[in-house]
Short mmCIF file of C-alpha atoms in Angstrom, two decimals:
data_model
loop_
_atom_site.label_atom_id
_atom_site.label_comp_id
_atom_site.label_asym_id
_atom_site.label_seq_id
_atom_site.Cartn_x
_atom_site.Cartn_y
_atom_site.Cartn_z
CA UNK Q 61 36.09 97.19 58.59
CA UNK Q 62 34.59 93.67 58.48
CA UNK Q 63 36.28 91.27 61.57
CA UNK Q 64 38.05 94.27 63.13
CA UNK Q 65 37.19 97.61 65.29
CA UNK Q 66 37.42 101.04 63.41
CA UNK Q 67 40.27 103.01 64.95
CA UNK Q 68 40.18 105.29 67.80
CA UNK Q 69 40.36 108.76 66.58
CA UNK Q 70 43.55 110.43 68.36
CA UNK Q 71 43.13 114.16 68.89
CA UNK Q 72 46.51 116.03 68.69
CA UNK Q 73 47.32 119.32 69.39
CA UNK Q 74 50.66 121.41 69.56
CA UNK Q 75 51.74 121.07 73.29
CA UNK Q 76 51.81 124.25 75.53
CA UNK Q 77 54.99 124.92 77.53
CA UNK Q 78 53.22 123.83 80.75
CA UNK Q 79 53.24 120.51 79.14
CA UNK Q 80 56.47 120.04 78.78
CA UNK Q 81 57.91 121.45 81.70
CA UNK Q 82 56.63 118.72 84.16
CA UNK Q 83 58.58 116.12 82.18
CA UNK Q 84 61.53 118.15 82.43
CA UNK Q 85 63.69 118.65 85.28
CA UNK Q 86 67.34 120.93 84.40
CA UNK Q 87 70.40 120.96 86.33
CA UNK Q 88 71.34 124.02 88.89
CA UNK Q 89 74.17 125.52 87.35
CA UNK Q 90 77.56 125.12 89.46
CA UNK Q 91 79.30 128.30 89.16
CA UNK Q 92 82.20 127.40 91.09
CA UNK Q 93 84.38 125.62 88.58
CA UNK Q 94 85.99 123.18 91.44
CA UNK Q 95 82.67 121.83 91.88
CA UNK Q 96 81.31 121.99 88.49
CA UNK Q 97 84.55 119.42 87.53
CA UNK Q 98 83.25 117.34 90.29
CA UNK Q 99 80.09 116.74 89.76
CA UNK Q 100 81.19 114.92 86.58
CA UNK Q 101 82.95 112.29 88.61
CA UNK Q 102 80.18 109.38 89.28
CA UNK Q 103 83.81 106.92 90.41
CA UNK Q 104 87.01 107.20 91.72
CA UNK Q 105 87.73 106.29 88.07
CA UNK Q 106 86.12 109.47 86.79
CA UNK Q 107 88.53 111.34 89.33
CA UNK Q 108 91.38 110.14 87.92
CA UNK Q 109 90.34 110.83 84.03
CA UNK Q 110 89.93 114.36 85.75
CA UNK Q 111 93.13 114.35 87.53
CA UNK Q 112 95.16 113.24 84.33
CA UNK Q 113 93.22 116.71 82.59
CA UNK Q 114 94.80 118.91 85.56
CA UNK Q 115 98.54 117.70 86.06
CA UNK Q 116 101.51 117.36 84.29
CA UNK Q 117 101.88 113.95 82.72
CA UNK Q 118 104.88 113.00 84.69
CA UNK Q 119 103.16 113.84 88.16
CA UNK Q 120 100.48 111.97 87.01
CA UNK Q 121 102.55 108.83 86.30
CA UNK Q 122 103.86 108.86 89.83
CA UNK Q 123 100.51 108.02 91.03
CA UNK Q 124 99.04 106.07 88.57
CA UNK Q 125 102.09 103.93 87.02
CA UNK Q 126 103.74 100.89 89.07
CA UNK Q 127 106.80 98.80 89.40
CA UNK Q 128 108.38 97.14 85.64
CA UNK Q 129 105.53 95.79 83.64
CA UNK Q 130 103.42 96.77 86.21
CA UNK Q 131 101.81 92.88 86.08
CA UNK Q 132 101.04 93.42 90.22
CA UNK Q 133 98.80 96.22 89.75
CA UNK Q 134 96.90 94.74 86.72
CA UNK Q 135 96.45 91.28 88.50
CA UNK Q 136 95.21 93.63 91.81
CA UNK Q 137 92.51 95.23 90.29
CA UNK Q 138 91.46 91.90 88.09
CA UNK Q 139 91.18 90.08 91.28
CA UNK Q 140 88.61 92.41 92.71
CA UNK Q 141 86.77 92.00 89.56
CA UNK Q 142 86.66 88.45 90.21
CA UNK Q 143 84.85 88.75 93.50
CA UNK Q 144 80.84 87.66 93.98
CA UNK Q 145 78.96 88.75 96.66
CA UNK Q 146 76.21 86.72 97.81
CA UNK Q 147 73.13 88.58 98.38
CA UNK Q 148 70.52 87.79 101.21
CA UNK Q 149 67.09 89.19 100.66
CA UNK Q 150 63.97 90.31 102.40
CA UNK Q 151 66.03 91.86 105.01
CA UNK Q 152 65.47 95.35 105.93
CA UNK Q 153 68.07 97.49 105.17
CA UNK Q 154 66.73 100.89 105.24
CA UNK Q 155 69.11 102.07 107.75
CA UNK Q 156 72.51 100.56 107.45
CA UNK Q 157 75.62 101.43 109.03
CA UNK Q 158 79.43 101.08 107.56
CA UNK Q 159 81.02 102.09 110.68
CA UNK Q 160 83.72 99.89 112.76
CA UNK Q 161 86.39 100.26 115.49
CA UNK Q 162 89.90 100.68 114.13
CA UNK Q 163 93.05 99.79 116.70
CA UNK Q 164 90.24 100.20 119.41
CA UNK Q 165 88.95 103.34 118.05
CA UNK Q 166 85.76 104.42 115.90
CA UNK Q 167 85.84 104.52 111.92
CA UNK Q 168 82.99 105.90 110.29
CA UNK Q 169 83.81 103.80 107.42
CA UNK Q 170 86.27 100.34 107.43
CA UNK Q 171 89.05 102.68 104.88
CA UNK Q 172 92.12 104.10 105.92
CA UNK Q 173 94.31 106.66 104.11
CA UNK Q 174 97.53 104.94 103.06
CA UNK Q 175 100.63 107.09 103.13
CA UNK Q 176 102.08 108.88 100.12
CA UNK Q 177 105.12 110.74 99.49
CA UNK Q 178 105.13 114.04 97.32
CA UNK Q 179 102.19 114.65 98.21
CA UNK Q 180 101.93 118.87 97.71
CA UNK Q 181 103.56 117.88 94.41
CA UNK Q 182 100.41 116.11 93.30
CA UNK Q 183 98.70 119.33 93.95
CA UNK Q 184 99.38 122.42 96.54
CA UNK Q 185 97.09 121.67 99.43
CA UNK Q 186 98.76 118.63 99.92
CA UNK Q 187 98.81 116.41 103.32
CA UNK Q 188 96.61 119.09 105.59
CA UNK Q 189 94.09 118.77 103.02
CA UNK Q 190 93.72 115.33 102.85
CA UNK Q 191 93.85 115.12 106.77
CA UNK Q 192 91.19 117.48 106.90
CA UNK Q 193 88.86 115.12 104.55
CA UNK Q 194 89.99 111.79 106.65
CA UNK Q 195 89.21 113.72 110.25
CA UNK Q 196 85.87 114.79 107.95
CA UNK Q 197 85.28 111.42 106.82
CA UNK Q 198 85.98 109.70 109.96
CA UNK Q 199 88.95 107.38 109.27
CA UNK Q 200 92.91 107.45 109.80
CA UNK Q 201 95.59 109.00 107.68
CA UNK Q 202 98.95 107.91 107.52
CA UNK Q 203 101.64 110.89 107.20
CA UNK Q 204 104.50 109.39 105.28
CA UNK Q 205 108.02 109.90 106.02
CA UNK Q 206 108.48 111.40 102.90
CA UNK Q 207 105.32 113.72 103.09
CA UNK Q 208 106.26 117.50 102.42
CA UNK Q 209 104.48 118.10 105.84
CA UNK Q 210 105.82 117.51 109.24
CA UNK Q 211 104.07 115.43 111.74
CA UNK Q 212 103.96 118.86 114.39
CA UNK Q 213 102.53 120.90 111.50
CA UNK Q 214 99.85 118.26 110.47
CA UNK Q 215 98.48 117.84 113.86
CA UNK Q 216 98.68 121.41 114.49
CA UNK Q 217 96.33 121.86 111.31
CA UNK Q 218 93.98 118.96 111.44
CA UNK Q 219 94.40 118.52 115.44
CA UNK Q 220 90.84 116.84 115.59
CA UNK Q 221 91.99 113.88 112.76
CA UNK Q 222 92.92 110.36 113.83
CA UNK Q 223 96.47 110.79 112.18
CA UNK Q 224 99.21 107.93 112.50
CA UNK Q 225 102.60 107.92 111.20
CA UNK Q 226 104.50 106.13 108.47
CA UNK Q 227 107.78 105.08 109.05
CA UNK Q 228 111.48 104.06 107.18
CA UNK Q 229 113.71 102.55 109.37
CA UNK Q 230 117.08 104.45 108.27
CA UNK Q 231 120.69 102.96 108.67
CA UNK Q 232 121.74 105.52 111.30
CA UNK Q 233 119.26 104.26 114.50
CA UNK Q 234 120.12 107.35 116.36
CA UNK Q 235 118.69 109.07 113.33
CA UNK Q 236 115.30 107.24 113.49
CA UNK Q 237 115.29 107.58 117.19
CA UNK Q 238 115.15 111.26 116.85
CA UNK Q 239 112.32 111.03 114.06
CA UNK Q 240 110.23 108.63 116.70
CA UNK Q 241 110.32 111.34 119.45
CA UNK Q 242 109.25 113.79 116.94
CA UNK Q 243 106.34 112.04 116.15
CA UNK Q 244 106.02 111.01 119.96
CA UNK Q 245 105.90 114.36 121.01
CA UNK Q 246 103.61 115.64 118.04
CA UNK Q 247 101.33 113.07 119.84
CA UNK Q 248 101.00 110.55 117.64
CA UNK Q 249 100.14 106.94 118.91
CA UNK Q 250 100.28 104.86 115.66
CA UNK Q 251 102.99 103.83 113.85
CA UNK Q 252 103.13 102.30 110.43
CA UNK Q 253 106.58 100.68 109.81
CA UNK Q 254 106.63 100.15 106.35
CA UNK Q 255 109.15 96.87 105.32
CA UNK Q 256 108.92 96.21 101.79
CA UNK Q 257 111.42 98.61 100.39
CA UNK Q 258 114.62 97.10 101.19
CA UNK Q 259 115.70 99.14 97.50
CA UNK Q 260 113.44 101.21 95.40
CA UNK Q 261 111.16 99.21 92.74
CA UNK Q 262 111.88 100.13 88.92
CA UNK Q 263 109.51 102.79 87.65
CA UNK Q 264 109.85 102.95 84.36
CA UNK Q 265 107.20 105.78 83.91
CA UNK Q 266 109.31 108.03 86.25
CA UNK Q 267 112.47 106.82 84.64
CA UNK Q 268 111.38 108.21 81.29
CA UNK Q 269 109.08 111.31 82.47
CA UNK Q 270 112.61 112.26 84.45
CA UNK Q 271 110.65 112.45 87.79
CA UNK Q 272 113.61 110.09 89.70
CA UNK Q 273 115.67 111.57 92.51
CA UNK Q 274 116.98 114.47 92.58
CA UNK Q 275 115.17 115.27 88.96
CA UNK Q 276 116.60 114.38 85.89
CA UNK Q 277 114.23 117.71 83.78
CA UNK Q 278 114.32 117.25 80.03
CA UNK Q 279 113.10 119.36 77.62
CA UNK Q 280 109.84 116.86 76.92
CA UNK Q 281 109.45 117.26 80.82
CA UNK Q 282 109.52 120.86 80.83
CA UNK Q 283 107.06 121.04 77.91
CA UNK Q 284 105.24 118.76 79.59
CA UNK Q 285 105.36 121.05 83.11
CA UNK Q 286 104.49 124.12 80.59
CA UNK Q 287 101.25 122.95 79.66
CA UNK Q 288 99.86 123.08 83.04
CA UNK Q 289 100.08 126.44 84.07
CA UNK Q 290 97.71 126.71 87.18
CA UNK Q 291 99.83 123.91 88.28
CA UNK Q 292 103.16 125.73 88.06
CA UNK Q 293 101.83 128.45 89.55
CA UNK Q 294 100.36 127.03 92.37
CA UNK Q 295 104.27 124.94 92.83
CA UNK Q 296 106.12 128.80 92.39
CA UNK Q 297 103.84 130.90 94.55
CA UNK Q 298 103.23 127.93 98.02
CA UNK Q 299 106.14 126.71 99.71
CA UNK Q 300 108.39 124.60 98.49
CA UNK Q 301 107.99 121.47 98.13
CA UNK Q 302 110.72 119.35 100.43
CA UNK Q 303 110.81 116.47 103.06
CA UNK Q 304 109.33 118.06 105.78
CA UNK Q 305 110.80 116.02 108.07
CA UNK Q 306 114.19 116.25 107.05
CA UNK Q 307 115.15 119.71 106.87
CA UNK Q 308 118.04 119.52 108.42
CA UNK Q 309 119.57 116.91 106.41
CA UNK Q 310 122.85 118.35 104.51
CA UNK Q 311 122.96 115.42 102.00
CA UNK Q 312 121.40 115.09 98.37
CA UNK Q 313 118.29 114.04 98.05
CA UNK Q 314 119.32 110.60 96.72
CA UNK Q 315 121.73 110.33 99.47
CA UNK Q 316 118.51 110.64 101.74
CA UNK Q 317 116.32 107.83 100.32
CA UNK Q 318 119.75 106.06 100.04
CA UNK Q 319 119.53 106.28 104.16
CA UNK Q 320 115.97 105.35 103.94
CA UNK Q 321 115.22 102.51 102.33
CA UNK Q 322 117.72 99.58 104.30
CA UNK Q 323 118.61 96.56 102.26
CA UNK Q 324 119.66 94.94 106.19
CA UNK Q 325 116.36 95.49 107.48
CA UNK Q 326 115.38 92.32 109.28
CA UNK Q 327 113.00 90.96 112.28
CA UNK Q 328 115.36 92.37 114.90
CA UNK Q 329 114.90 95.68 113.55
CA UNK Q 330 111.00 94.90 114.53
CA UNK Q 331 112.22 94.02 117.77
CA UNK Q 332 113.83 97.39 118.40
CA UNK Q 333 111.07 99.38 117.30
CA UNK Q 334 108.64 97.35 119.25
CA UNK Q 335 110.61 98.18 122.11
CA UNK Q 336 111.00 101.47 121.42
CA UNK Q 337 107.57 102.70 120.40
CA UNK Q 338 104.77 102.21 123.39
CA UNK Q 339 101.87 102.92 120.85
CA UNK Q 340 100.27 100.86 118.24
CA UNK Q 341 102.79 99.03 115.60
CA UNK Q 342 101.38 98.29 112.18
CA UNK Q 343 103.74 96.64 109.88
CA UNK Q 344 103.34 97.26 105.98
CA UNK Q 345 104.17 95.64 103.49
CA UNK Q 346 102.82 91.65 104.63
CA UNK Q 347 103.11 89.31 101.36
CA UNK Q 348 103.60 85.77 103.10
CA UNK Q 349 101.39 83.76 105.67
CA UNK Q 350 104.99 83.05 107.23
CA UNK Q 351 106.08 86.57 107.50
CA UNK Q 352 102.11 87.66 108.78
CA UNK Q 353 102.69 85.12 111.90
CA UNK Q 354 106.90 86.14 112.19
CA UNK Q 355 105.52 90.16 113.03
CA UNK Q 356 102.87 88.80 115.20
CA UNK Q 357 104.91 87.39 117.26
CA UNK Q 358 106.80 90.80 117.85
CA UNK Q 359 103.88 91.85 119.41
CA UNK Q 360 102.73 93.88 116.54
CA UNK Q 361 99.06 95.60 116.50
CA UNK Q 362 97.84 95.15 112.95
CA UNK Q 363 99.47 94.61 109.59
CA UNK Q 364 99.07 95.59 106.07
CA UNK Q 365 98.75 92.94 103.69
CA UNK Q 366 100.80 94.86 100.66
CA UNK Q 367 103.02 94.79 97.56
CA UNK Q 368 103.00 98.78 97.54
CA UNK Q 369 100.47 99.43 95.32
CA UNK Q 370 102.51 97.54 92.73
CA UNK Q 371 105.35 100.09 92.77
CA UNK Q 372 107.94 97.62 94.60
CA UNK Q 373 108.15 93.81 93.17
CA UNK Q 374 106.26 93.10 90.18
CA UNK Q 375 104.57 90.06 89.93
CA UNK Q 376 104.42 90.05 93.55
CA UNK Q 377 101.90 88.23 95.25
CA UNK Q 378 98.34 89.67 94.85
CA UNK Q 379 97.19 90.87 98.07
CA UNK Q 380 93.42 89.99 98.16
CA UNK Q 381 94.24 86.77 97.15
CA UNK Q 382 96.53 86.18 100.06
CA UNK Q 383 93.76 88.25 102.44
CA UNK Q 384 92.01 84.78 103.95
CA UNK Q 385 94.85 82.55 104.12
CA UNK Q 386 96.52 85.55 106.52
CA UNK Q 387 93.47 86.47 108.23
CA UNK Q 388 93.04 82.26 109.13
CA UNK Q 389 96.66 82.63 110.69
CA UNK Q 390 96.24 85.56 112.25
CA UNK Q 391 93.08 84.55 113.99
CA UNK Q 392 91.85 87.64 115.04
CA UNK Q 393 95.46 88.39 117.13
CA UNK Q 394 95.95 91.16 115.19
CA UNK Q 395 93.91 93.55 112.87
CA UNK Q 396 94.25 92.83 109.29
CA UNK Q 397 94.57 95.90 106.50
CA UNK Q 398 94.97 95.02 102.49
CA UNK Q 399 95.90 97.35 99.75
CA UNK Q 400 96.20 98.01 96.15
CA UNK Q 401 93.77 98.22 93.25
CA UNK Q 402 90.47 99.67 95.46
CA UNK Q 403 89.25 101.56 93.71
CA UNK Q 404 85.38 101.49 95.29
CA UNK Q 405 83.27 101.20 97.91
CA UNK Q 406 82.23 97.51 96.60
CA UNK Q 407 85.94 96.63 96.47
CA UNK Q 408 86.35 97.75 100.54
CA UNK Q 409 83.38 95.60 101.31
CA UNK Q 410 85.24 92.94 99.39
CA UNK Q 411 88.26 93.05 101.69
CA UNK Q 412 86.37 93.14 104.91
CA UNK Q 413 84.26 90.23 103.92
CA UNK Q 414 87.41 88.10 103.18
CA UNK Q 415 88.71 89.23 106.03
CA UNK Q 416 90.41 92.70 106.39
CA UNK Q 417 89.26 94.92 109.27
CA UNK Q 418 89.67 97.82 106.72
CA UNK Q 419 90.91 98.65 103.18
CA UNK Q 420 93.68 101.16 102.49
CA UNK Q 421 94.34 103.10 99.41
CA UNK Q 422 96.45 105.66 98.50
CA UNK Q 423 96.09 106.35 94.62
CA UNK Q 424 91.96 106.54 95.06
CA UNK Q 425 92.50 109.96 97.37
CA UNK Q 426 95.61 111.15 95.42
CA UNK Q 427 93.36 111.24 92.07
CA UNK Q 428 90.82 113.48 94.03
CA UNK Q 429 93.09 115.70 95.08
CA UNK Q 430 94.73 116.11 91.76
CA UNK Q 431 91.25 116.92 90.65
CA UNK Q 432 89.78 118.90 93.35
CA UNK Q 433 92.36 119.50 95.81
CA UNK Q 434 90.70 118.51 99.35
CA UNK Q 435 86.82 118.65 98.11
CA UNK Q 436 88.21 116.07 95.67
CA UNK Q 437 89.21 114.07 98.68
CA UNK Q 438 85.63 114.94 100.22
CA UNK Q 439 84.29 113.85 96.57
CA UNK Q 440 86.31 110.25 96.52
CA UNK Q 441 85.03 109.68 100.04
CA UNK Q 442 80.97 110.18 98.71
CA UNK Q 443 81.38 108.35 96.06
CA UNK Q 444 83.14 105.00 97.55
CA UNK Q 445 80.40 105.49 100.52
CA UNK Q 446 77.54 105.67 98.58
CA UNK Q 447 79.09 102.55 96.74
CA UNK Q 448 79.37 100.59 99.68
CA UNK Q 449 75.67 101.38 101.46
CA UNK Q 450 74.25 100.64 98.08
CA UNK Q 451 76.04 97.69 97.79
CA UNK Q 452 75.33 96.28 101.25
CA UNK Q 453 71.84 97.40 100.68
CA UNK Q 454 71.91 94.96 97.81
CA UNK Q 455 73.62 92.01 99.47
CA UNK Q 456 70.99 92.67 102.47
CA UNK Q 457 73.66 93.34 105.30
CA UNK Q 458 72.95 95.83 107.55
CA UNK Q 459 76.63 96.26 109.14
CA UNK Q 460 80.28 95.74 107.80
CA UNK Q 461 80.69 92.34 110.39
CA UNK Q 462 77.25 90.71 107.94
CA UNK Q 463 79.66 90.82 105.18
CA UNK Q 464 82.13 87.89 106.62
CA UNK Q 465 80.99 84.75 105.05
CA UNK Q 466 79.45 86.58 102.60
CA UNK Q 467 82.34 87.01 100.06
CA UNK Q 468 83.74 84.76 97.31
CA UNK Q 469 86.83 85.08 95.22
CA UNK Q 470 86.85 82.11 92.39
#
C-alpha cells in the first residue's frame, strides 16, 4: 500500500478453557433460600420490593401506605433527594468511624429503631428479632406500646440490647402509671412519649384492605391472606398475635386504642410524666420550633422531630426541613432525632449533618423483616452502613461530627 503500513497479521486460534476461566469469576451458590432472597437486595428499597413478594397485600400497606393522600410521605423522601453534600478531598479516609454517643451512651451507628405496632403481624419473629439485630448492630430499639411483645419478655430475650420504651399516655392515669412501673421494673431507662396522635390519621389503604380495628375481613382480604400461605402458617402455628401489654384489658380492641390515643393530651401531661419517670424522656412527634423549645423546658432529654412517618396529618410539616431551624433552638440542650422517608445510609448522614444526633426509621427495618425475618433486619443494617462509610468516604469525613457544616438542603 502506497502512503500507508501493510496490516499486522492477527493470529487467531479457538480459545482453550484455561483462557476463559481467568476472566470469569461465578457466584457461590446460596442454598439457604433466606439468604439467597437477600443477597438480591443491594437497598432498603430492594427489601421492600422483596417484602411486598412475601406478605399479604394488606399487611404490606400497613407499612408502606400513609395518612390521606399520603402528600407528607412523598414530600419526606423528595426532600432527602434534594440534599448536596459537599465533599472535601485529599483527606485520608481509609479508616472511618460512624459511631456516636446516644443519651450518654455508645451507638455504633447515629440510627435508632423507631417503634412499630403489629409488629409479629408483619412477620412471626417479630419485636425479639428485631431487638436482637439493634443489640447486634449497636443502636436502640423502641418497644411500642402496641408491640405484640411485652417489655419483661423483650428484655428477657435480647437482655444485652439498648432497648427503650414507647409510650401512649391513656385517659385513665392510674392505668399508665401501672404500664410505667412495668417498664420500670423490666429495667428500662428510656422513655419515648409519643404526642402526635391526639386521634388516629386516615389510612385509606387499611380502610379498603379491611386491616382497621378490630378487622373488618372481606372476601378480597381473605383471598388476599390465601395467597400467602407460609405467612398464614407461620400466624396459625406461633402465638397469637395481641397487645402484649394489655392482656388484661376486658374491652374491644377499638375500645383500647380509643383509651390510647387522648384528644386532651397537653403540656401538663408532660409535666406529670416528667415527674413521674426518673429516666430519660424523649418526646415524639416535634413539628414546630415553638413546641421543640415548650418540651424543653419540661426538662425533656431528646426529641423526635416527626409527623409519624406520614401516617398522622398529611401535609404536615416535612421533618428534615424543619431539622436546622429546631436544632438552632435547641442549641445543643437536648438531643435532636428526625424521622420519615430514610431510607439509606446517605439519608442518616443527611440528618446528622443538618443537625440530628441520629436518624430513626421504622418502615426501613419492617421491610427487612418482612423479607428476611431478623437476618433481613441484619441485611437493612449492612446495607445503610456500607452506604454511609462509602458516602463519608466520598465527602472525605472521617467521623459523623465532620459532617455538620457539611450538608445543604436547597
Amino acid at each position: 500500500m502506497t502512503g500507508s503500513q501493510s496490516p499486522r497479521n492477527i493470529r487467531r486460534s479457538v480459545p482453550k478453557w484455561s483462557d476463559i476461566s481467568s476472566y470469569l469469576e461465578f457466584k457461590k451458590p446460596k442454598f439457604n433460600a433466606t439468604e439467597r432472597r437477600l443477597s438480591q437486595a443491594l437497598t432498603v428499597k430492594d427489601l421492600a420490593k422483596i417484602a411486598r413478594r412475601r406478605t399479604p397485600r394488606s399487611v404490606f400497606d400497613y407499612v408502606h401506605g400513609a395518612a390521606e393522600g399520603e402528600v407528607s410521605i412523598a414530600r419526606a423522601r423528595s426532600t432527602f433527594q434534594k440534599v448536596e453534600f459537599m465533599p472535601r478531598v485529599l483527606h485520608d479516609v481509609s479508616d472511618v468511624s460512624t459511631e456516636t454517643t446516644i443519651l450518654g451512651k455508645p451507638a455504633a451507628f447515629p440510627l435508632l429503631l423507631a417503634p412499630t405496632g403489629f409488629t409479629r403481624m408483619m412477620q412471626h419473629e417479630g419485636e425479639v428479632a428485631v431487638a436482637r439485630s439493634a443489640a447486634r448492630a449497636g443502636v436502640p430499639y423502641s418497644l411500642s406500646t402496641m408491640g405484640t411483645t411485652s417489655p419483661a419478655e423483650l428484655v428477657t430475650e435480647v437482655p444485652d440490647g439498648n432497648n427503650w420504651f414507647q409510650l401512649y399516655l391513656w385517659k385513665d392515669r392510674d392505668a399508665s402509671r401501672q404500664l410505667i412501673d412495668e417498664v420500670r421494673k423490666a429495667g428500662y431507662d428510656t422513655l419515648v412519649l409519643t404526642v402526635d396522635t391526639p386521634v388516629a390519621g386516615n389510612r385509606l389503604r387499611d380502610e379498603r384492605n379491611g386491616l382497621t380495628i378490630p378487622p373488618t375481613l372481606s372476601l378480597k382480604t381473605m383471598i388476599d391472606f390465601a395467597l400467602y400461605p407460609q405467612w398464614w402458617g407461620n400466624v396459625l402455628t406461633t402465638e397469637p398475635i395481641e397487645f402484649a401489654s394489655f392482656r388484661s384489658f376486658d374491652g374491644t380492641v377499638a375500645e383500647l386504642v380509643g383509651q390510647m390515643f387522648d384528644p386532651a393530651l397537653s403540656m401538663n401531661d408532660v409535666q406529670w410524666l416528667r415527674d413521674e419517670w426518673e429516666g430519660k424522656l424523649v418526646i415524639k412527634g416535634i413539628q414546630s420550633v415553638e413546641d421543640a423549645r415548650r418540651v424543653l423546658d419540661l426538662g425533656v432529654d431528646g426529641m423526635v422531630v416527626s409527623n409519624h412517618g406520614g401516617r398522622q396529618l398529611d401535609r404536615a410539616p416535612t421533618p428534615l426541613e424543619l431539622l436546622p431551624h429546631v436544632a438552632e433552638a435547641v442549641n445543643e440542650r437536648a438531643e435532636i432525632y428526625i424521622d420519615t422517608g430514610i431510607l439509606s445510609g446517605a439519608d442518616v448522614l443527611a440528618a446528622v449533618g443538618l443537625g440530628a444526633t441520629a436518624a430513626m426509621v421504622g418502615r426501613a427495618y419492617l421491610y427487612g423483616l418482612m423479607a428476611g425475618g431478623e437476618r433481613g433486619v441484619d441485611k437493612m443494617f449492612d446495607i445503610m452502613r456500607a452506604e454511609a462509610v462509602r458516602t463519608m468516604q466520598l465527602m472525605g469525613a472521617q467521623n459523623v461530627s465532620e459532617l455538620r457544616g457539611r450538608v445543604t438542603l436547597p
